[in-house]
Amino acid sequence: MMKKEYSAPPPVTIDPNKQYIATFKTSRGEIVCDLFAKDAPKTVNNFVF
């Protein structure tokens, strides 16, 4: 896998008032995680990016 590098952080594209959920599908089932846009907007934006 080739490593990607960016010269700047991604633009903020999330809405802090919306609910974001990440679902990871594994061979042992799904893992569902809530992403807290109001509490950690930069982290959620980077994750969604």
PDB file of C-alpha atoms in Angstrom, residues 26-45:
ATOM      1  CA  THR A  26     -14.916  -7.701   9.862  1.00  0.00           C
ATOM      2  CA  SER A  27     -14.945 -11.465   9.478  1.00  0.00           C
ATOM      3  CA  ARG A  28     -16.277 -11.604  13.065  1.00  0.00           C
ATOM      4  CA  GLY A  29     -19.150  -9.161  12.519  1.00  0.00           C
ATOM      5  CA  GLU A  30     -19.674  -5.428  12.438  1.00  0.00           C
ATOM      6  CA  ILE A  31     -18.297  -2.786  14.794  1.00  0.00           C
ATOM      7  CA  VAL A  32     -20.364   0.398  14.893  1.00  0.00           C
ATOM      8  CA  CYS A  33     -18.830   3.583  16.327  1.00  0.00           C
ATOM      9  CA  ASP A  34     -20.463   6.927  16.998  1.00  0.00           C
ATOM     10  CA  LEU A  35     -18.370   9.907  15.907  1.00  0.00           C
ATOM     11  CA  PHE A  36     -18.867  13.001  18.060  1.00  0.00           C
ATOM     12  CA  ALA A  37     -18.739  15.950  15.656  1.00  0.00           C
ATOM     13  CA  LYS A  38     -19.580  18.575  18.294  1.00  0.00           C
ATOM     14  CA  ASP A  39     -16.884  17.351  20.692  1.00  0.00           C
ATOM     15  CA  ALA A  40     -14.129  16.552  18.188  1.00  0.00           C
ATOM     16  CA  PRO A  41     -14.900  18.231  14.844  1.00  0.00           C
ATOM     17  CA  LYS A  42     -11.347  18.029  13.471  1.00  0.00           C
ATOM     18  CA  THR A  43     -11.060  14.334  14.291  1.00  0.00           C
ATOM     19  CA  VAL A  44     -14.445  13.521  12.762  1.00  0.00           C
ATOM     20  CA  ASN A  45     -13.659  15.603   9.677  1.00  0.00           C
TER      21      ASN A  45
END
